[in-house]
Amino acid sequence: MLIKKPKSYELKENKVTDEKIYQDRRSLLKKMGYLGAGTLLSSSAQAGVFDLFSKDEAKTFSTKSLTFAQDKNRDEQILTPENKVNSHNNFYEFGTKKSQPLELSQGFKVDPWQLTISGEVDKPFTLSYDELFSQFPLEERIYRLRCVEAWSMVIPWLGFSLAQLLKKAQPNSRAKYVAFETLYDPKQMPGQKSRRLGGGIKYPYVEGLRIDEAMNPLTLMSVGLYGKTLPPQNGAPIRLVVPWKYGFKSIKSIVGIKLVERMPPTTWNRLAPKEYGFYANVNPEVDHPRWSQASERRITSGGLFARNRIETLPFNGYGEQVADLYKNMNLRKYY
Ligand SMILES: Nc1nc2c(c(=O)[nH]1)N[C@H]1C(S)=C(S)[C@@H](COP(=O)(O)O)O[C@H]1N2
Ligand SMILES: [Mo]
């Protein structure tokens, strides 16, 4: 495996961490397949993977070490602590309350797993659980996650670009959209069999992207966070992360990815089309019908009195990388 050189939006430099954490990470990464025979990591890529977090709490970075496009008004980015990333969740298959995914997903079985790539492709294929971690070089990416409910986090993901996965399947000329599907397993996912727990959503949860959005290098298939495999409540074993769109596009626990010719149905659009569009790009100028999208509550280690209300940025601050995808579109109409 080869790790590519970091792009502008990826990590540039990292801090040294202490020995114990380094060793913990190393054994974990070994388990995840980073360090097997034939693995080739450049020293800068190793720094990106191993040396980032000196403890499992929020850590401050200067904008020199992280590149956040259009974030000039913020001096620094503070990672959301791991214990908030994995305890404040939206995963309606395990209940609609923020605390329920953690409480109700702990028995969730992720191995064996099958992720199938099919549809308008020349080479459909299926990945097993182990292959999710070994078929593509894993990178660490720190992204902001902006929920449509106006809270946000900064999360260090592990994963690979969706583009790499799609290219392996060789999409044909009819492949205009990509449709994603979450596991349907009411025995394991109580929200799928209880209207009360599951919020009245028609399961399985489905999402979609236009092919050019899917191929954008920012679009990530994530298999881990904070240097570990994903907890069930965050979408184990594999989920999508589209950092310039509202969080509901970042579908969890994916079993199917299908290349299709027409715009596929998406869960929240189907449920409330006036409130949630197919595109769902973060846009401070287009309010949700029931609340403003101009600002957000950034979830940090701070308590109740932390000053954590911040301005929301167009495309969640990733405009430099993605605004071109929408250059001739009316973003009020295509919300
Ligand atoms: N299958 C599925 N995927 C999902 C959801 C869900 O309910 N089911 N919730 C979405 C929403 S609204 C958000 S904000 C993010 C939250 O991801 P996190 O819990 O890892 O922060 O997951 C998204 N992916
Ligand atoms: Mo969300």
Short mmCIF file of C-alpha atoms and ligand atoms in Angstrom, two decimals:
data_model
loop_
_atom_site.label_atom_id
_atom_site.label_comp_id
_atom_site.label_asym_id
_atom_site.label_seq_id
_atom_site.Cartn_x
_atom_site.Cartn_y
_atom_site.Cartn_z
CA MET A 1 0.00 0.00 0.00
CA LEU A 2 1.15 3.49 -0.78
CA ILE A 3 0.02 6.56 1.07
CA LYS A 4 -0.34 9.60 -1.14
CA LYS A 5 1.18 12.95 -0.37
CA PRO A 6 -1.17 15.14 1.65
CA LYS A 7 -3.38 17.48 -0.36
CA SER A 8 -4.10 21.06 0.62
CA TYR A 9 -7.03 20.06 2.83
CA GLU A 10 -5.15 17.28 4.57
CA LEU A 11 -2.79 17.37 7.50
CA LYS A 12 0.52 19.01 6.85
CA GLU A 13 2.52 18.48 10.01
CA ASN A 14 1.95 16.90 13.32
CA LYS A 15 3.09 16.91 16.89
CA VAL A 16 5.06 14.32 18.69
CA THR A 17 3.11 12.13 21.05
CA ASP A 18 4.18 10.12 24.05
CA GLU A 19 5.40 6.55 23.85
CA LYS A 20 2.44 4.79 25.42
CA ILE A 21 -0.11 6.34 23.11
CA TYR A 22 2.15 5.67 20.17
CA GLN A 23 2.33 1.98 21.08
CA ASP A 24 -1.43 1.72 21.66
CA ARG A 25 -2.08 3.25 18.30
CA ARG A 26 0.48 1.06 16.67
CA SER A 27 -1.08 -2.18 17.89
CA LEU A 28 -4.49 -0.95 16.92
CA LEU A 29 -3.35 0.08 13.49
CA LYS A 30 -1.67 -3.26 13.06
CA LYS A 31 -4.96 -4.96 13.81
CA MET A 32 -6.60 -2.69 11.29
CA GLY A 33 -4.12 -3.69 8.62
CA TYR A 34 -2.02 -0.57 8.31
CA LEU A 35 1.18 -2.30 9.25
CA GLY A 36 1.06 -5.66 7.54
CA ALA A 37 3.68 -7.09 5.19
CA GLY A 38 4.04 -4.99 2.09
CA THR A 39 2.68 -1.90 3.78
CA LEU A 40 4.68 1.09 2.73
CA LEU A 41 4.25 4.24 4.74
CA SER A 42 6.20 7.37 4.06
CA SER A 43 7.44 9.04 7.21
CA SER A 44 5.10 11.98 6.73
CA ALA A 45 2.16 9.64 6.29
CA GLN A 46 3.22 7.85 9.46
CA ALA A 47 3.26 11.13 11.26
CA GLY A 48 -0.26 11.75 10.02
CA VAL A 49 -1.46 8.43 11.32
CA PHE A 50 0.40 8.06 14.59
CA ASP A 51 1.45 11.33 16.03
CA LEU A 52 -1.56 13.48 16.01
CA PHE A 53 -3.24 13.10 19.36
CA SER A 54 -1.35 13.34 22.57
CA LYS A 55 -4.36 12.38 24.60
CA ASP A 56 -7.93 11.33 24.05
CA GLU A 57 -9.21 14.75 24.91
CA ALA A 58 -9.65 17.89 22.89
CA LYS A 59 -6.41 19.24 21.58
CA THR A 60 -5.68 22.56 20.02
CA PHE A 61 -3.91 22.91 16.70
CA SER A 62 -2.71 25.99 14.99
CA THR A 63 -4.02 26.60 11.49
CA LYS A 64 -0.47 26.00 10.35
CA SER A 65 -0.82 22.31 11.01
CA LEU A 66 -4.33 22.04 9.64
CA THR A 67 -5.63 23.62 6.49
CA PHE A 68 -9.20 24.76 6.82
CA ALA A 69 -10.34 26.60 3.76
CA GLN A 70 -12.10 29.91 4.40
CA ASP A 71 -11.55 29.67 8.10
CA LYS A 72 -9.50 32.84 8.43
CA ASN A 73 -11.71 34.26 11.14
CA ARG A 74 -10.82 31.41 13.49
CA ASP A 75 -7.38 31.23 15.02
CA GLU A 76 -7.54 27.58 15.81
CA GLN A 77 -9.64 24.49 15.52
CA ILE A 78 -10.38 22.42 18.55
CA LEU A 79 -11.13 18.77 18.08
CA THR A 80 -14.40 17.61 19.57
CA PRO A 81 -13.46 15.22 22.41
CA GLU A 82 -13.78 11.56 21.56
CA ASN A 83 -16.26 10.99 24.38
CA LYS A 84 -18.62 13.52 22.80
CA VAL A 85 -18.12 12.24 19.25
CA ASN A 86 -19.24 8.79 20.37
CA SER A 87 -22.03 9.71 22.78
CA HIS A 88 -23.95 12.51 20.99
CA ASN A 89 -25.17 10.82 17.83
CA ASN A 90 -27.83 10.73 15.19
CA PHE A 91 -28.42 7.13 14.14
CA TYR A 92 -32.18 6.62 14.09
CA GLU A 93 -31.84 2.87 13.56
CA PHE A 94 -30.87 2.87 17.25
CA GLY A 95 -33.32 5.53 18.43
CA THR A 96 -33.95 9.20 17.77
CA LYS A 97 -32.48 10.56 21.02
CA LYS A 98 -28.83 11.65 20.93
CA SER A 99 -27.92 9.24 23.73
CA GLN A 100 -29.69 6.16 22.33
CA PRO A 101 -27.25 5.10 19.57
CA LEU A 102 -24.54 4.59 22.20
CA GLU A 103 -26.92 2.79 24.58
CA LEU A 104 -28.62 0.54 22.05
CA SER A 105 -25.88 -0.33 19.54
CA GLN A 106 -23.27 -2.01 21.67
CA GLY A 107 -24.18 -5.56 20.59
CA PHE A 108 -24.19 -4.59 16.91
CA LYS A 109 -22.26 -7.17 14.83
CA VAL A 110 -20.01 -5.73 12.15
CA ASP A 111 -17.94 -8.83 11.32
CA PRO A 112 -18.83 -10.56 9.03
CA TRP A 113 -19.88 -7.66 6.78
CA GLN A 114 -20.46 -7.28 3.07
CA LEU A 115 -20.29 -4.05 1.11
CA THR A 116 -21.35 -4.48 -2.51
CA ILE A 117 -20.55 -2.04 -5.32
CA SER A 118 -22.89 -2.61 -8.25
CA GLY A 119 -25.06 -1.00 -10.93
CA GLU A 120 -23.64 0.93 -13.90
CA VAL A 121 -20.12 -0.43 -13.55
CA ASP A 122 -17.98 -2.81 -15.57
CA LYS A 123 -16.48 -4.54 -12.53
CA PRO A 124 -18.94 -4.97 -9.65
CA PHE A 125 -17.40 -6.33 -6.46
CA THR A 126 -18.03 -7.07 -2.80
CA LEU A 127 -15.74 -6.27 0.12
CA SER A 128 -15.59 -8.39 3.27
CA TYR A 129 -15.06 -6.90 6.72
CA ASP A 130 -11.28 -7.35 6.54
CA GLU A 131 -11.15 -5.93 3.03
CA LEU A 132 -12.74 -2.68 4.20
CA PHE A 133 -9.45 -1.98 6.01
CA SER A 134 -6.98 -3.50 3.56
CA GLN A 135 -8.04 -2.71 -0.01
CA PHE A 136 -7.23 1.00 0.04
CA PRO A 137 -4.56 3.04 1.81
CA LEU A 138 -6.07 4.62 4.93
CA GLU A 139 -5.56 8.29 5.64
CA GLU A 140 -6.41 10.44 8.62
CA ARG A 141 -8.66 13.41 7.77
CA ILE A 142 -9.84 16.02 10.21
CA TYR A 143 -13.19 17.36 9.05
CA ARG A 144 -15.90 19.55 10.46
CA LEU A 145 -19.29 17.82 10.66
CA ARG A 146 -22.25 20.22 10.52
CA CYS A 147 -25.60 18.69 11.41
CA VAL A 148 -28.69 20.26 9.86
CA GLU A 149 -29.89 20.73 13.47
CA ALA A 150 -27.25 23.49 13.84
CA TRP A 151 -24.65 21.75 16.00
CA SER A 152 -21.21 20.78 14.76
CA MET A 153 -18.08 18.84 15.66
CA VAL A 154 -14.50 18.52 14.46
CA ILE A 155 -13.66 14.85 13.99
CA PRO A 156 -10.44 13.01 13.09
CA TRP A 157 -11.61 10.31 10.69
CA LEU A 158 -9.69 7.39 9.22
CA GLY A 159 -10.62 6.25 5.76
CA PHE A 160 -10.11 6.45 2.02
CA SER A 161 -11.62 8.49 -0.79
CA LEU A 162 -14.86 7.15 -2.19
CA ALA A 163 -13.32 7.91 -5.61
CA GLN A 164 -10.81 5.09 -5.17
CA LEU A 165 -13.54 2.59 -4.42
CA LEU A 166 -15.66 3.72 -7.37
CA LYS A 167 -12.76 3.70 -9.82
CA LYS A 168 -12.01 0.10 -8.92
CA ALA A 169 -15.53 -0.81 -10.09
CA GLN A 170 -15.05 1.07 -13.38
CA PRO A 171 -18.26 3.12 -13.72
CA ASN A 172 -19.71 3.23 -17.26
CA SER A 173 -21.06 6.30 -19.09
CA ARG A 174 -24.58 5.83 -17.66
CA ALA A 175 -23.31 6.24 -14.08
CA LYS A 176 -24.61 9.74 -13.20
CA TYR A 177 -25.42 9.27 -9.49
CA VAL A 178 -24.32 7.07 -6.60
CA ALA A 179 -26.94 5.50 -4.29
CA PHE A 180 -26.00 4.32 -0.79
CA GLU A 181 -27.87 1.97 1.50
CA THR A 182 -27.53 1.22 5.23
CA LEU A 183 -27.90 -2.31 6.58
CA TYR A 184 -31.50 -3.43 7.08
CA ASP A 185 -31.59 -5.74 10.10
CA PRO A 186 -34.51 -5.05 12.44
CA LYS A 187 -33.28 -7.78 14.81
CA GLN A 188 -30.17 -5.74 15.49
CA MET A 189 -31.50 -2.25 14.85
CA PRO A 190 -34.46 -1.62 17.16
CA GLY A 191 -35.40 1.65 15.43
CA GLN A 192 -36.17 -0.30 12.26
CA LYS A 193 -39.00 -2.19 13.89
CA SER A 194 -40.35 0.46 16.28
CA ARG A 195 -41.91 3.64 14.96
CA ARG A 196 -41.38 5.24 18.34
CA LEU A 197 -37.65 4.52 18.40
CA GLY A 198 -37.01 4.91 14.67
CA GLY A 199 -38.77 8.22 14.07
CA GLY A 200 -41.14 6.96 11.37
CA ILE A 201 -38.41 6.68 8.76
CA LYS A 202 -38.85 4.08 6.01
CA TYR A 203 -35.85 1.78 6.37
CA PRO A 204 -33.28 1.02 5.11
CA TYR A 205 -31.83 4.53 5.32
CA VAL A 206 -30.74 5.59 1.84
CA GLU A 207 -28.62 8.46 0.53
CA GLY A 208 -27.20 9.67 -2.74
CA LEU A 209 -24.63 11.87 -4.43
CA ARG A 210 -24.12 13.12 -7.95
CA ILE A 211 -21.19 11.27 -9.52
CA ASP A 212 -18.94 14.36 -9.55
CA GLU A 213 -19.67 14.93 -5.84
CA ALA A 214 -18.88 11.29 -5.16
CA MET A 215 -15.61 11.55 -7.09
CA ASN A 216 -14.46 14.72 -5.29
CA PRO A 217 -11.34 13.88 -3.26
CA LEU A 218 -12.93 15.26 -0.06
CA THR A 219 -15.64 12.59 -0.10
CA LEU A 220 -14.52 9.98 2.38
CA MET A 221 -15.38 6.39 3.18
CA SER A 222 -14.59 6.24 6.88
CA VAL A 223 -13.67 3.09 8.80
CA GLY A 224 -12.40 4.75 11.96
CA LEU A 225 -12.10 7.81 14.16
CA TYR A 226 -9.60 8.92 16.77
CA GLY A 227 -7.20 6.24 15.52
CA LYS A 228 -9.57 3.33 16.17
CA THR A 229 -12.20 1.41 14.25
CA LEU A 230 -15.58 3.17 14.23
CA PRO A 231 -17.80 2.62 17.26
CA PRO A 232 -21.19 1.15 16.25
CA GLN A 233 -22.97 4.41 17.08
CA ASN A 234 -20.80 6.30 14.57
CA GLY A 235 -21.63 3.94 11.70
CA ALA A 236 -19.38 0.88 11.98
CA PRO A 237 -17.88 -0.73 10.10
CA ILE A 238 -17.97 1.78 7.22
CA ARG A 239 -19.79 5.05 6.64
CA LEU A 240 -19.72 7.99 4.28
CA VAL A 241 -18.40 11.44 5.28
CA VAL A 242 -19.25 14.39 3.00
CA PRO A 243 -17.90 17.36 4.96
CA TRP A 244 -19.46 20.19 2.93
CA LYS A 245 -22.99 18.80 3.27
CA TYR A 246 -25.34 18.54 6.25
CA GLY A 247 -24.60 15.49 8.38
CA PHE A 248 -27.59 13.46 7.25
CA LYS A 249 -25.86 12.88 3.87
CA SER A 250 -23.08 11.02 5.71
CA ILE A 251 -24.87 7.67 5.79
CA LYS A 252 -23.73 5.03 8.28
CA SER A 253 -23.15 1.26 8.29
CA ILE A 254 -23.27 0.95 4.50
CA VAL A 255 -23.92 -2.39 2.76
CA GLY A 256 -24.69 -1.20 -0.76
CA ILE A 257 -23.28 1.36 -3.17
CA LYS A 258 -24.98 1.43 -6.55
CA LEU A 259 -24.06 3.53 -9.55
CA VAL A 260 -27.27 4.67 -11.22
CA GLU A 261 -28.49 6.82 -14.10
CA ARG A 262 -31.19 8.80 -12.25
CA MET A 263 -31.18 10.79 -9.03
CA PRO A 264 -31.86 8.23 -6.29
CA PRO A 265 -34.34 8.72 -3.43
CA THR A 266 -32.84 9.91 -0.13
CA THR A 267 -34.28 9.29 3.32
CA TRP A 268 -34.76 12.83 4.62
CA ASN A 269 -35.91 14.22 1.30
CA ARG A 270 -38.53 11.46 1.10
CA LEU A 271 -39.71 12.22 4.66
CA ALA A 272 -39.88 16.03 4.40
CA PRO A 273 -39.07 17.30 0.89
CA LYS A 274 -39.70 20.96 1.77
CA GLU A 275 -37.14 20.80 4.58
CA TYR A 276 -34.41 18.56 3.17
CA GLY A 277 -33.21 18.59 -0.42
CA PHE A 278 -31.08 16.12 -2.34
CA TYR A 279 -28.04 18.42 -2.33
CA ALA A 280 -28.09 19.55 1.33
CA ASN A 281 -24.95 21.67 0.97
CA VAL A 282 -24.21 23.61 4.14
CA ASN A 283 -25.47 27.12 3.40
CA PRO A 284 -25.81 29.86 6.02
CA GLU A 285 -27.99 31.88 3.62
CA VAL A 286 -30.68 29.28 3.15
CA ASP A 287 -32.51 28.69 6.41
CA HIS A 288 -34.29 25.53 7.36
CA PRO A 289 -38.04 26.34 7.28
CA ARG A 290 -38.12 26.03 11.09
CA TRP A 291 -34.77 27.52 12.15
CA SER A 292 -31.81 29.62 11.02
CA GLN A 293 -28.73 28.04 9.48
CA ALA A 294 -26.59 31.17 9.93
CA SER A 295 -24.75 29.88 13.00
CA GLU A 296 -24.02 26.64 14.81
CA ARG A 297 -23.15 25.31 18.26
CA ARG A 298 -19.67 23.82 18.09
CA ILE A 299 -19.41 20.87 20.45
CA THR A 300 -16.14 21.08 22.37
CA SER A 301 -14.82 19.99 25.74
CA GLY A 302 -16.30 23.13 27.25
CA GLY A 303 -19.22 23.01 29.63
CA LEU A 304 -22.47 24.89 29.65
CA PHE A 305 -20.85 28.31 29.63
CA ALA A 306 -18.38 27.72 26.83
CA ARG A 307 -18.69 30.37 24.14
CA ASN A 308 -19.24 27.96 21.32
CA ARG A 309 -21.73 29.67 19.01
CA ILE A 310 -19.96 30.24 15.72
CA GLU A 311 -20.81 31.46 12.26
CA THR A 312 -21.72 28.80 9.72
CA LEU A 313 -19.61 28.96 6.57
CA PRO A 314 -20.79 28.31 2.99
CA PHE A 315 -20.10 24.67 2.10
CA ASN A 316 -19.06 24.27 5.76
CA GLY A 317 -15.81 26.07 4.91
CA TYR A 318 -14.84 23.77 2.02
CA GLY A 319 -15.94 26.13 -0.77
CA GLU A 320 -12.46 26.36 -2.22
CA GLN A 321 -12.56 22.64 -2.91
CA VAL A 322 -16.20 22.16 -3.94
CA ALA A 323 -17.94 25.41 -4.99
CA ASP A 324 -17.10 24.68 -8.64
CA LEU A 325 -19.34 21.62 -8.56
CA TYR A 326 -22.32 23.98 -8.30
CA LYS A 327 -21.20 26.97 -10.34
CA ASN A 328 -24.28 27.19 -12.58
CA MET A 329 -26.83 26.17 -9.98
CA ASN A 330 -29.30 28.20 -7.97
CA LEU A 331 -28.50 27.01 -4.46
CA ARG A 332 -31.78 28.36 -3.06
CA LYS A 333 -33.71 26.15 -5.43
CA TYR A 334 -31.38 23.16 -5.10
CA TYR A 335 -31.08 23.15 -1.30
N1 LIG B 1 -28.03 5.14 8.58
C1 LIG B 1 -28.02 6.36 9.14
N2 LIG B 1 -27.03 7.21 8.83
C2 LIG B 1 -26.99 8.45 9.39
C3 LIG B 1 -28.01 8.87 10.28
C4 LIG B 1 -29.04 7.93 10.60
O1 LIG B 1 -29.97 8.20 11.39
N3 LIG B 1 -29.00 6.69 10.03
N4 LIG B 1 -27.99 10.15 10.81
C5 LIG B 1 -27.25 11.16 10.03
C6 LIG B 1 -27.11 12.45 10.72
S1 LIG B 1 -28.51 13.42 10.83
C7 LIG B 1 -25.91 12.92 11.17
S2 LIG B 1 -25.75 14.48 11.82
C8 LIG B 1 -24.71 12.04 11.17
C9 LIG B 1 -24.16 11.96 12.58
O2 LIG B 1 -22.97 11.23 12.60
P1 LIG B 1 -22.24 10.98 14.01
O3 LIG B 1 -23.27 10.41 14.94
O4 LIG B 1 -21.12 10.04 13.71
O5 LIG B 1 -21.76 12.33 14.49
O6 LIG B 1 -24.99 10.72 10.70
C10 LIG B 1 -25.88 10.66 9.60
N5 LIG B 1 -25.95 9.30 9.08
MO MO B 2 -27.80 15.52 11.30
#
